[in-house]
mmCIF file of C-alpha atoms and ligand atoms in Angstrom:
data_model
loop_
_atom_site.group_PDB
_atom_site.id
_atom_site.type_symbol
_atom_site.label_atom_id
_atom_site.label_comp_id
_atom_site.label_asym_id
_atom_site.label_seq_id
_atom_site.Cartn_x
_atom_site.Cartn_y
_atom_site.Cartn_z
ATOM 1 C CA MET J 1 -23.663 -3.082 10.020
ATOM 2 C CA ILE J 2 -25.791 -0.347 11.625
ATOM 3 C CA ASP J 3 -25.097 -1.699 15.143
ATOM 4 C CA ILE J 4 -21.376 -2.012 14.682
ATOM 5 C CA LYS J 5 -21.094 1.421 13.115
ATOM 6 C CA GLU J 6 -23.020 2.923 16.017
ATOM 7 C CA ILE J 7 -20.925 1.192 18.650
ATOM 8 C CA GLU J 8 -17.596 2.052 16.985
ATOM 9 C CA ASP J 9 -18.567 5.645 16.395
ATOM 10 C CA LYS J 10 -19.581 5.894 20.020
ATOM 11 C CA TYR J 11 -16.675 4.111 21.720
ATOM 12 C CA ILE J 12 -13.758 4.194 19.292
ATOM 13 C CA ALA J 13 -11.944 7.490 18.814
ATOM 14 C CA ASN J 14 -13.134 8.914 15.528
ATOM 15 C CA ILE J 15 -9.832 9.662 13.852
ATOM 16 C CA TYR J 16 -10.113 7.897 10.511
ATOM 17 C CA HIS J 17 -11.894 8.549 7.240
ATOM 18 C CA LYS J 18 -13.877 5.309 7.375
ATOM 19 C CA ARG J 19 -15.270 3.230 4.545
ATOM 20 C CA PRO J 20 -18.864 2.242 5.423
ATOM 21 C CA ILE J 21 -18.219 -1.495 5.817
ATOM 22 C CA ALA J 22 -17.432 -3.820 8.752
ATOM 23 C CA ILE J 23 -14.938 -6.587 7.976
ATOM 24 C CA ASN J 24 -14.723 -9.746 10.030
ATOM 25 C CA LYS J 25 -13.037 -12.369 7.872
ATOM 26 C CA GLY J 26 -10.148 -12.699 5.435
ATOM 27 C CA LYS J 27 -8.503 -15.352 3.297
ATOM 28 C CA GLY J 28 -5.719 -14.704 0.803
ATOM 29 C CA ILE J 29 -6.474 -11.425 -0.952
ATOM 30 C CA LYS J 30 -10.173 -11.595 -0.066
ATOM 31 C CA LEU J 31 -12.033 -9.972 2.796
ATOM 32 C CA TRP J 32 -15.662 -10.420 3.808
ATOM 33 C CA ASP J 33 -17.922 -8.008 5.600
ATOM 34 C CA ILE J 34 -20.359 -9.054 8.316
ATOM 35 C CA ASP J 35 -23.141 -9.465 5.749
ATOM 36 C CA GLY J 36 -20.989 -11.881 3.768
ATOM 37 C CA LYS J 37 -20.162 -9.525 0.892
ATOM 38 C CA GLU J 38 -16.731 -10.224 -0.662
ATOM 39 C CA TYR J 39 -14.005 -7.659 -1.314
ATOM 40 C CA LEU J 40 -10.693 -7.818 -3.173
ATOM 41 C CA ASP J 41 -8.181 -6.331 -0.773
ATOM 42 C CA CYS J 42 -5.644 -4.031 -2.422
ATOM 43 C CA MET J 43 -5.158 -2.152 0.858
ATOM 44 C CA GLY J 44 -3.633 -5.158 2.614
ATOM 45 C CA GLY J 45 -4.106 -3.324 5.903
ATOM 46 C CA TRP J 46 -1.807 -0.609 4.521
ATOM 47 C CA GLY J 47 0.680 -3.084 3.048
ATOM 48 C CA VAL J 48 0.797 -5.261 6.129
ATOM 49 C CA SER J 49 -0.853 -8.430 4.872
ATOM 50 C CA SER J 50 2.179 -9.582 2.899
ATOM 51 C CA VAL J 51 1.445 -13.304 2.660
ATOM 52 C CA GLY J 52 -2.337 -12.926 2.377
ATOM 53 C CA HIS J 53 -4.972 -12.976 5.102
ATOM 54 C CA SER J 54 -4.893 -15.974 7.440
ATOM 55 C CA HIS J 55 -2.205 -17.878 5.558
ATOM 56 C CA PRO J 56 -2.403 -21.408 7.045
ATOM 57 C CA ASP J 57 1.342 -21.577 7.907
ATOM 58 C CA LEU J 58 1.145 -18.210 9.672
ATOM 59 C CA VAL J 59 -1.997 -19.221 11.556
ATOM 60 C CA GLN J 60 -0.316 -22.477 12.605
ATOM 61 C CA ALA J 61 2.857 -20.711 13.784
ATOM 62 C CA ILE J 62 0.907 -18.179 15.861
ATOM 63 C CA THR J 63 -1.341 -20.906 17.306
ATOM 64 C CA ASN J 64 1.582 -23.147 18.269
ATOM 65 C CA GLN J 65 3.523 -20.287 19.812
ATOM 66 C CA ALA J 66 0.498 -19.018 21.752
ATOM 67 C CA GLN J 67 0.188 -22.480 23.287
ATOM 68 C CA THR J 68 3.881 -22.454 24.248
ATOM 69 C CA LEU J 69 4.860 -18.934 25.358
ATOM 70 C CA ILE J 70 3.345 -15.552 24.513
ATOM 71 C CA THR J 71 5.562 -13.069 26.299
ATOM 72 C CA CYS J 72 9.209 -12.999 27.332
ATOM 73 C CA THR J 73 11.064 -9.853 28.339
ATOM 74 C CA GLY J 74 14.224 -8.874 26.494
ATOM 75 C CA THR J 75 16.144 -9.329 29.740
ATOM 76 C CA LEU J 76 15.719 -13.105 29.341
ATOM 77 C CA TYR J 77 16.938 -15.129 26.381
ATOM 78 C CA ASN J 78 14.370 -16.725 24.085
ATOM 79 C CA PRO J 79 14.963 -19.164 21.216
ATOM 80 C CA VAL J 80 12.226 -17.777 18.953
ATOM 81 C CA ARG J 81 13.592 -14.225 19.195
ATOM 82 C CA ALA J 82 17.095 -15.537 18.564
ATOM 83 C CA LYS J 83 15.905 -17.379 15.462
ATOM 84 C CA LEU J 84 14.077 -14.389 13.947
ATOM 85 C CA GLY J 85 17.075 -12.157 14.671
ATOM 86 C CA GLU J 86 19.409 -14.554 12.906
ATOM 87 C CA LYS J 87 17.007 -14.990 9.983
ATOM 88 C CA LEU J 88 16.315 -11.275 9.496
ATOM 89 C CA CYS J 89 20.013 -10.346 9.613
ATOM 90 C CA SER J 90 20.776 -13.089 7.085
ATOM 91 C CA ILE J 91 18.367 -11.631 4.488
ATOM 92 C CA SER J 92 19.222 -7.960 5.145
ATOM 93 C CA PRO J 93 21.691 -5.799 3.173
ATOM 94 C CA LYS J 94 25.301 -6.553 4.070
ATOM 95 C CA GLY J 95 26.633 -5.122 7.319
ATOM 96 C CA LEU J 96 23.274 -5.015 9.093
ATOM 97 C CA ASN J 97 24.110 -7.743 11.550
ATOM 98 C CA GLN J 98 22.164 -6.894 14.721
ATOM 99 C CA VAL J 99 18.532 -6.076 15.320
ATOM 100 C CA PHE J 100 16.246 -4.554 17.947
ATOM 101 C CA PHE J 101 12.579 -5.573 17.779
ATOM 102 C CA THR J 102 9.749 -3.090 18.304
ATOM 103 C CA ASN J 103 5.952 -3.255 17.946
ATOM 104 C CA SER J 104 5.477 -0.783 15.107
ATOM 105 C CA GLY J 105 7.146 1.184 12.353
ATOM 106 C CA ALA J 106 7.270 4.473 14.251
ATOM 107 C CA GLU J 107 9.023 2.786 17.171
ATOM 108 C CA ALA J 108 11.623 1.376 14.782
ATOM 109 C CA ILE J 109 12.243 4.926 13.503
ATOM 110 C CA GLU J 110 12.515 6.304 17.042
ATOM 111 C CA CYS J 111 15.161 3.714 17.796
ATOM 112 C CA ALA J 112 17.049 4.581 14.586
ATOM 113 C CA ILE J 113 17.049 8.302 15.478
ATOM 114 C CA LYS J 114 18.362 7.629 18.993
ATOM 115 C CA LEU J 115 20.993 5.262 17.647
ATOM 116 C CA ALA J 116 22.214 7.733 14.993
ATOM 117 C CA ARG J 117 22.479 10.530 17.561
ATOM 118 C CA LYS J 118 24.252 8.387 20.131
ATOM 119 C CA TYR J 119 26.724 6.804 17.712
ATOM 120 C CA THR J 120 27.724 10.011 15.931
ATOM 121 C CA GLY J 121 27.405 12.366 18.888
ATOM 122 C CA LYS J 122 25.573 14.683 16.478
ATOM 123 C CA SER J 123 21.919 15.630 16.504
ATOM 124 C CA GLU J 124 20.729 16.692 13.049
ATOM 125 C CA ILE J 125 18.885 14.408 10.661
ATOM 126 C CA ILE J 126 18.163 15.275 7.052
ATOM 127 C CA ALA J 127 14.916 13.818 5.719
ATOM 128 C CA PHE J 128 13.068 14.352 2.443
ATOM 129 C CA LYS J 129 10.126 16.318 1.201
ATOM 130 C CA LYS J 130 7.022 14.084 0.977
ATOM 131 C CA ALA J 131 8.593 11.597 3.421
ATOM 132 C CA PHE J 132 6.449 9.657 5.895
ATOM 133 C CA HIS J 133 8.067 8.026 8.922
ATOM 134 C CA GLY J 134 5.272 7.692 11.493
ATOM 135 C CA ARG J 135 3.236 9.548 14.095
ATOM 136 C CA THR J 136 5.280 9.499 17.303
ATOM 137 C CA PHE J 137 7.213 12.692 18.031
ATOM 138 C CA GLY J 138 10.604 11.748 16.604
ATOM 139 C CA ALA J 139 9.103 9.990 13.594
ATOM 140 C CA LEU J 140 6.614 12.825 13.136
ATOM 141 C CA SER J 141 9.432 15.369 13.166
ATOM 142 C CA ALA J 142 11.062 13.382 10.366
ATOM 143 C CA THR J 143 7.779 13.283 8.432
ATOM 144 C CA TRP J 144 7.218 16.015 5.890
ATOM 145 C CA LYS J 145 3.494 16.765 5.652
ATOM 146 C CA PRO J 146 2.636 19.999 7.525
ATOM 147 C CA LYS J 147 -0.950 18.785 8.087
ATOM 148 C CA TYR J 148 0.312 15.915 10.268
ATOM 149 C CA LYS J 149 2.733 18.128 12.201
ATOM 150 C CA LYS J 150 1.534 21.710 12.643
ATOM 151 C CA PRO J 151 -1.096 21.037 15.330
ATOM 152 C CA PHE J 152 1.418 19.271 17.554
ATOM 153 C CA GLU J 153 4.322 21.677 17.620
ATOM 154 C CA PRO J 154 6.816 22.096 19.149
ATOM 155 C CA LEU J 155 8.336 18.966 17.612
ATOM 156 C CA VAL J 156 11.767 17.424 18.104
ATOM 157 C CA PRO J 157 14.423 19.890 16.916
ATOM 158 C CA GLY J 158 17.160 18.972 14.444
ATOM 159 C CA PHE J 159 15.187 17.811 11.399
ATOM 160 C CA LYS J 160 15.469 19.322 7.915
ATOM 161 C CA HIS J 161 13.574 18.390 4.776
ATOM 162 C CA VAL J 162 15.180 18.576 1.363
ATOM 163 C CA GLY J 163 14.306 17.689 -2.220
ATOM 164 C CA GLN J 164 15.936 14.668 -3.863
ATOM 165 C CA ASN J 165 18.726 16.846 -5.157
ATOM 166 C CA ILE J 166 22.408 16.415 -4.281
ATOM 167 C CA ASP J 167 23.234 20.143 -4.293
ATOM 168 C CA GLU J 168 20.373 20.908 -1.947
ATOM 169 C CA ILE J 169 21.455 18.103 0.391
ATOM 170 C CA SER J 170 25.098 19.275 0.348
ATOM 171 C CA GLN J 171 24.013 22.773 1.292
ATOM 172 C CA ASN J 172 22.112 21.408 4.276
ATOM 173 C CA ILE J 173 24.924 19.270 5.638
ATOM 174 C CA GLY J 174 26.639 20.872 8.597
ATOM 175 C CA PRO J 175 29.098 19.908 11.332
ATOM 176 C CA ASN J 176 26.180 18.560 13.406
ATOM 177 C CA THR J 177 24.609 16.314 10.719
ATOM 178 C CA ALA J 178 24.259 12.757 12.026
ATOM 179 C CA ALA J 179 22.268 10.993 9.327
ATOM 180 C CA ILE J 180 20.182 11.058 6.195
ATOM 181 C CA LEU J 181 16.838 9.313 6.627
ATOM 182 C CA ILE J 182 15.359 8.022 3.377
ATOM 183 C CA GLU J 183 12.533 5.807 2.146
ATOM 184 C CA PRO J 184 14.302 4.319 -0.896
ATOM 185 C CA ILE J 185 10.851 4.285 -2.494
ATOM 186 C CA GLN J 186 8.430 6.728 -0.892
ATOM 187 C CA GLY J 187 5.060 5.211 0.011
ATOM 188 C CA GLU J 188 2.724 7.822 1.500
ATOM 189 C CA GLY J 189 4.420 10.386 -0.746
ATOM 190 C CA GLY J 190 2.718 8.598 -3.673
ATOM 191 C CA VAL J 191 5.108 5.783 -4.717
ATOM 192 C CA ILE J 192 7.999 8.048 -5.711
ATOM 193 C CA ILE J 193 10.928 6.174 -7.240
ATOM 194 C CA PRO J 194 14.298 7.960 -7.162
ATOM 195 C CA LYS J 195 16.898 7.857 -9.943
ATOM 196 C CA LEU J 196 19.738 5.362 -9.559
ATOM 197 C CA ASP J 197 22.230 8.220 -10.070
ATOM 198 C CA PHE J 198 20.711 10.134 -7.199
ATOM 199 C CA ILE J 199 21.110 7.255 -4.745
ATOM 200 C CA ASN J 200 24.686 6.619 -5.952
ATOM 201 C CA SER J 201 25.626 10.267 -5.399
ATOM 202 C CA LEU J 202 23.861 10.293 -2.041
ATOM 203 C CA GLN J 203 25.895 7.315 -0.875
ATOM 204 C CA GLU J 204 29.131 8.995 -1.977
ATOM 205 C CA LEU J 205 28.183 12.240 -0.299
ATOM 206 C CA CYS J 206 27.401 10.494 2.984
ATOM 207 C CA LYS J 207 30.624 8.502 2.909
ATOM 208 C CA LYS J 208 32.666 11.646 2.219
ATOM 209 C CA ASN J 209 31.035 13.546 5.079
ATOM 210 C CA ASN J 210 30.851 10.655 7.551
ATOM 211 C CA ILE J 211 27.069 10.727 7.666
ATOM 212 C CA LEU J 212 24.958 7.653 8.379
ATOM 213 C CA ILE J 213 22.254 6.485 5.998
ATOM 214 C CA ILE J 214 19.045 5.276 7.628
ATOM 215 C CA ALA J 215 16.768 3.422 5.210
ATOM 216 C CA ASP J 216 13.069 3.387 6.106
ATOM 217 C CA GLU J 217 11.955 0.086 4.528
ATOM 218 C CA ILE J 218 8.820 -0.079 6.651
ATOM 219 C CA GLN J 219 6.500 -0.035 3.635
ATOM 220 C CA ALA J 220 8.751 -0.987 0.699
ATOM 221 C CA GLY J 221 10.661 -3.772 2.463
ATOM 222 C CA MET J 222 9.859 -7.470 2.911
ATOM 223 C CA ALA J 223 9.482 -8.367 -0.781
ATOM 224 C CA ARG J 224 6.902 -5.638 -1.557
ATOM 225 C CA THR J 225 8.842 -4.268 -4.538
ATOM 226 C CA GLY J 226 10.164 -7.539 -5.972
ATOM 227 C CA LYS J 227 13.357 -7.442 -3.873
ATOM 228 C CA MET J 228 13.532 -8.390 -0.208
ATOM 229 C CA PHE J 229 14.369 -4.719 0.500
ATOM 230 C CA SER J 230 13.845 -1.815 -1.885
ATOM 231 C CA SER J 231 17.413 -0.584 -1.190
ATOM 232 C CA GLU J 232 18.573 -3.495 -3.372
ATOM 233 C CA HIS J 233 17.123 -1.824 -6.496
ATOM 234 C CA PHE J 234 19.667 0.968 -6.031
ATOM 235 C CA ASN J 235 22.652 -0.895 -4.530
ATOM 236 C CA LEU J 236 21.997 1.124 -1.412
ATOM 237 C CA PHE J 237 23.768 -0.172 1.712
ATOM 238 C CA PRO J 238 22.278 1.617 4.711
ATOM 239 C CA ASP J 239 24.010 1.834 8.079
ATOM 240 C CA ILE J 240 20.666 1.520 9.838
ATOM 241 C CA MET J 241 17.438 0.035 8.452
ATOM 242 C CA CYS J 242 13.864 0.084 9.750
ATOM 243 C CA VAL J 243 11.353 -2.639 8.864
ATOM 244 C CA ALA J 244 7.787 -3.257 10.033
ATOM 245 C CA LYS J 245 4.561 -3.505 8.010
ATOM 246 C CA GLY J 246 4.895 -6.806 6.108
ATOM 247 C CA LEU J 247 7.454 -8.392 8.442
ATOM 248 C CA ALA J 248 5.060 -10.660 10.347
ATOM 249 C CA GLY J 249 2.231 -10.894 7.808
ATOM 250 C CA GLY J 250 -0.105 -8.673 9.844
ATOM 251 C CA PHE J 251 1.056 -9.406 13.374
ATOM 252 C CA PRO J 252 2.346 -6.186 15.019
ATOM 253 C CA ILE J 253 6.138 -6.000 14.877
ATOM 254 C CA GLY J 254 8.910 -3.632 13.861
ATOM 255 C CA ALA J 255 12.670 -3.931 13.676
ATOM 256 C CA THR J 256 15.686 -1.631 13.624
ATOM 257 C CA LEU J 257 18.802 -3.184 12.131
ATOM 258 C CA ALA J 258 22.314 -1.767 12.229
ATOM 259 C CA LYS J 259 25.957 -2.701 12.162
ATOM 260 C CA ASN J 260 27.055 -3.997 15.561
ATOM 261 C CA GLU J 261 29.665 -1.238 15.972
ATOM 262 C CA ILE J 262 26.741 1.213 15.857
ATOM 263 C CA TRP J 263 24.781 -0.768 18.450
ATOM 264 C CA GLU J 264 27.842 -0.815 20.681
ATOM 265 C CA SER J 265 27.416 2.951 21.171
ATOM 266 C CA LEU J 266 24.308 2.310 23.306
ATOM 267 C CA ASN J 267 24.910 1.583 26.968
ATOM 268 C CA LYS J 268 22.757 -1.027 28.639
ATOM 269 C CA GLY J 269 19.426 0.433 29.671
ATOM 270 C CA GLU J 270 19.556 3.398 27.274
ATOM 271 C CA HIS J 271 16.868 1.865 25.065
ATOM 272 C CA GLY J 272 14.264 -0.844 25.477
ATOM 273 C CA SER J 273 10.711 -2.052 24.910
ATOM 274 C CA THR J 274 8.295 -3.996 27.096
ATOM 275 C CA PHE J 275 6.635 -5.914 24.276
ATOM 276 C CA GLY J 276 9.302 -5.691 21.563
ATOM 277 C CA GLY J 277 10.745 -9.076 20.598
ATOM 278 C CA ASN J 278 8.004 -11.129 22.245
ATOM 279 C CA PRO J 279 7.938 -14.775 21.089
ATOM 280 C CA LEU J 280 4.450 -14.541 19.566
ATOM 281 C CA ALA J 281 5.410 -11.700 17.203
ATOM 282 C CA CYS J 282 8.752 -13.358 16.460
ATOM 283 C CA ALA J 283 7.064 -16.668 15.587
ATOM 284 C CA ALA J 284 4.815 -14.757 13.159
ATOM 285 C CA GLY J 285 7.912 -13.095 11.671
ATOM 286 C CA ILE J 286 9.734 -16.396 11.167
ATOM 287 C CA ALA J 287 6.649 -17.965 9.560
ATOM 288 C CA THR J 288 6.238 -14.979 7.221
ATOM 289 C CA ILE J 289 9.856 -15.056 6.022
ATOM 290 C CA ASN J 290 9.595 -18.825 5.554
ATOM 291 C CA ILE J 291 6.463 -18.389 3.428
ATOM 292 C CA ILE J 292 8.172 -15.669 1.362
ATOM 293 C CA GLU J 293 11.045 -18.070 0.655
ATOM 294 C CA LYS J 294 9.071 -21.310 0.254
ATOM 295 C CA GLU J 295 6.437 -19.850 -2.061
ATOM 296 C CA LYS J 296 8.993 -17.841 -4.068
ATOM 297 C CA ILE J 297 7.015 -14.700 -3.300
ATOM 298 C CA ILE J 298 9.723 -12.379 -4.655
ATOM 299 C CA ASP J 299 9.386 -13.967 -8.118
ATOM 300 C CA ASN J 300 5.619 -13.700 -7.885
ATOM 301 C CA VAL J 301 5.854 -10.002 -7.002
ATOM 302 C CA LYS J 302 8.092 -9.280 -9.993
ATOM 303 C CA ILE J 303 5.875 -11.097 -12.488
ATOM 304 C CA LYS J 304 2.491 -10.027 -11.096
ATOM 305 C CA GLY J 305 3.697 -6.502 -10.390
ATOM 306 C CA ASN J 306 4.847 -6.006 -13.977
ATOM 307 C CA TYR J 307 1.592 -7.426 -15.290
ATOM 308 C CA PHE J 308 -0.519 -5.240 -12.978
ATOM 309 C CA ILE J 309 1.430 -2.083 -13.926
ATOM 310 C CA GLU J 310 1.275 -2.837 -17.676
ATOM 311 C CA GLU J 311 -2.472 -3.414 -17.531
ATOM 312 C CA LEU J 312 -2.995 -0.196 -15.555
ATOM 313 C CA LYS J 313 -0.986 1.650 -18.216
ATOM 314 C CA LYS J 314 -3.380 0.242 -20.827
ATOM 315 C CA LEU J 315 -6.278 1.671 -18.811
ATOM 316 C CA GLN J 316 -4.462 5.003 -18.759
ATOM 317 C CA THR J 317 -4.472 5.126 -22.569
ATOM 318 C CA LYS J 318 -8.257 4.579 -22.512
ATOM 319 C CA TYR J 319 -9.213 6.937 -19.708
ATOM 320 C CA ASN J 320 -8.082 10.535 -19.831
ATOM 321 C CA SER J 321 -8.816 10.993 -16.111
ATOM 322 C CA ILE J 322 -5.667 8.972 -15.276
ATOM 323 C CA ARG J 323 -2.566 11.147 -15.249
ATOM 324 C CA GLU J 324 0.164 8.650 -14.400
ATOM 325 C CA ILE J 325 0.877 5.081 -13.286
ATOM 326 C CA ARG J 326 3.940 4.542 -11.083
ATOM 327 C CA GLY J 327 5.078 1.372 -9.430
ATOM 328 C CA VAL J 328 7.679 -1.206 -8.548
ATOM 329 C CA GLY J 329 6.536 -4.761 -7.847
ATOM 330 C CA LEU J 330 3.273 -4.626 -5.934
ATOM 331 C CA MET J 331 3.689 -1.060 -4.668
ATOM 332 C CA ILE J 332 1.674 0.816 -7.253
ATOM 333 C CA ALA J 333 0.155 4.279 -7.553
ATOM 334 C CA MET J 334 -2.441 5.577 -9.986
ATOM 335 C CA GLU J 335 -2.524 9.349 -10.169
ATOM 336 C CA PHE J 336 -5.696 11.074 -11.342
ATOM 337 C CA ARG J 337 -6.299 14.588 -12.618
ATOM 338 C CA PHE J 338 -8.761 15.262 -9.774
ATOM 339 C CA PRO J 339 -9.581 14.104 -6.204
ATOM 340 C CA THR J 340 -10.128 10.340 -5.882
ATOM 341 C CA LYS J 341 -12.520 10.179 -2.930
ATOM 342 C CA ASP J 342 -15.550 9.206 -5.044
ATOM 343 C CA ILE J 343 -13.524 6.660 -7.010
ATOM 344 C CA ILE J 344 -12.485 4.961 -3.780
ATOM 345 C CA LEU J 345 -16.048 4.826 -2.435
ATOM 346 C CA ASN J 346 -17.457 3.601 -5.742
ATOM 347 C CA ALA J 347 -14.819 0.844 -5.757
ATOM 348 C CA VAL J 348 -15.850 -0.230 -2.233
ATOM 349 C CA GLU J 349 -19.436 -0.593 -3.414
ATOM 350 C CA LYS J 350 -18.243 -2.778 -6.273
ATOM 351 C CA GLY J 351 -16.120 -4.953 -3.946
ATOM 352 C CA LEU J 352 -12.631 -3.476 -4.328
ATOM 353 C CA LEU J 353 -10.577 -1.883 -1.544
ATOM 354 C CA VAL J 354 -7.794 0.535 -2.515
ATOM 355 C CA LEU J 355 -5.784 3.111 -0.581
ATOM 356 C CA PRO J 356 -5.861 6.866 -0.917
ATOM 357 C CA THR J 357 -2.547 8.748 -1.085
ATOM 358 C CA GLY J 358 -2.863 12.486 -0.940
ATOM 359 C CA ILE J 359 -6.010 13.751 -2.645
ATOM 360 C CA ASN J 360 -5.558 12.610 -6.227
ATOM 361 C CA VAL J 361 -3.671 9.317 -6.037
ATOM 362 C CA ILE J 362 -4.905 5.811 -5.302
ATOM 363 C CA ARG J 363 -2.454 3.174 -4.214
ATOM 364 C CA PHE J 364 -2.433 -0.605 -4.446
ATOM 365 C CA LEU J 365 -0.621 -2.636 -1.775
ATOM 366 C CA PRO J 366 -2.265 -6.070 -2.222
ATOM 367 C CA PRO J 367 -1.039 -9.243 -0.527
ATOM 368 C CA LEU J 368 2.095 -10.419 -2.353
ATOM 369 C CA THR J 369 0.443 -13.777 -3.063
ATOM 370 C CA ILE J 370 -2.006 -12.217 -5.528
ATOM 371 C CA THR J 371 -2.640 -14.282 -8.683
ATOM 372 C CA LYS J 372 -3.057 -13.132 -12.295
ATOM 373 C CA LYS J 373 -6.725 -14.071 -12.124
ATOM 374 C CA GLU J 374 -7.212 -11.892 -9.053
ATOM 375 C CA ILE J 375 -5.412 -8.980 -10.728
ATOM 376 C CA ASP J 376 -7.802 -9.378 -13.673
ATOM 377 C CA GLN J 377 -10.750 -9.212 -11.259
ATOM 378 C CA VAL J 378 -9.302 -6.027 -9.724
ATOM 379 C CA LEU J 379 -8.843 -4.521 -13.197
ATOM 380 C CA ASN J 380 -12.410 -5.404 -14.184
ATOM 381 C CA ILE J 381 -13.861 -3.609 -11.179
ATOM 382 C CA LEU J 382 -11.546 -0.664 -11.737
ATOM 383 C CA GLU J 383 -12.649 -0.403 -15.339
ATOM 384 C CA THR J 384 -16.339 -0.270 -14.394
ATOM 385 C CA VAL J 385 -15.507 2.433 -11.814
ATOM 386 C CA LEU J 386 -13.635 4.475 -14.451
ATOM 387 C CA HIS J 387 -16.454 3.906 -16.915
ATOM 388 C CA ASP J 388 -19.035 5.221 -14.392
ATOM 389 C CA LEU J 389 -16.797 8.233 -13.840
ATOM 390 C CA GLU J 390 -16.788 9.217 -17.498
ATOM 391 C CA GLN J 391 -20.589 8.985 -17.727
HETATM 392 C C1 PLP K 1 3.602 3.043 7.898
HETATM 393 C C2 PLP K 1 4.944 3.670 7.843
HETATM 394 C C3 PLP K 1 5.607 4.096 9.010
HETATM 395 C C4 PLP K 1 4.955 4.059 10.374
HETATM 396 O O1 PLP K 1 4.635 2.758 10.800
HETATM 397 P P1 PLP K 1 3.573 2.555 12.006
HETATM 398 O O2 PLP K 1 3.623 1.062 12.238
HETATM 399 O O3 PLP K 1 2.260 3.040 11.535
HETATM 400 O O4 PLP K 1 4.086 3.310 13.160
HETATM 401 C C5 PLP K 1 6.883 4.619 8.888
HETATM 402 N N1 PLP K 1 7.485 4.712 7.676
HETATM 403 C C6 PLP K 1 6.887 4.307 6.545
HETATM 404 C C7 PLP K 1 7.616 4.413 5.239
HETATM 405 C C8 PLP K 1 5.591 3.794 6.585
HETATM 406 O O5 PLP K 1 4.978 3.420 5.445
#
């Protein structure tokens, strides 16, 4: 570990709060460090490892595709890209019938912003307080947190941030408003679940004012919340949708979906990507969706998610340090009454990896294949961490 830490600290840009472990192997929800110590992974690479680490079908699909064709520009047709496009549109909310593939979530957001501006001929986008949409300039401008943005100003003009309140949104709509950009369930914001009424009113408001709805499903999509897309919990039908994290089970990919009349507003050559839609990423995407369907992952998420949340709520009644448990499916937050940094590090020592969210929330985004037994193991470790804390 000492060697690797030294080399990384020397040669890799030091931009992350790192846990002091070096991981080199994964299987299912387990990870191993280079000394062979085992960890239960509730980070899932930030919600990316949807079907578990190194799922055999995913490994096979990537291996086969790598032996056949790795790269193929979007200016040539490719059967694997065609197949993932068809598949993804078929599982997406109605109306989203064409897709553009990217390599990341932020790129999918950039594409959505360009598309909304071009189609409507308007430039303003309304986003929400606590929203997270990525780190590139357009996506960053749509993100809320001042800490992420301030040092890099000036940002892209035309973005406003509002609370989840219909009056406030109405007041911010003007003649130049192109779209509302929303995470139906906020992730980085701390797993914030809106009221059904709010989403209903938002949809009406947008329809009335001819404003597009862009759903950022990058974290909450692909079965994470017990529906294929979190919009389905609210009967939300976006005009544009962004997907990424879990889409290819860990392989880098992103996607922007929209109605084809919206896509038709782009002239040829006005958008593009060198790597986006490459056969290797698309093969990983197809394999991931197939696993989700074959293994009835959505049912597993509903059952295991409910169980996990209920058990965490039981812990909350025992430990006063826990302020609130929030979650849908396997997108779960545990809010504490104080900063969680020590809790997270103590958990690492005991073999459990969880995500920080803000300073006083920890988040669980485990692989969606997690079993009841594994959840019990997670809860056991968590309980010893909480117990230590109260000592
Ligand atoms: C992670 C995330 C992004 C950014 O995705 P990257 O692949 O890191 O660019 C955008 N929106 C949401 C909701 C996310 O969780």
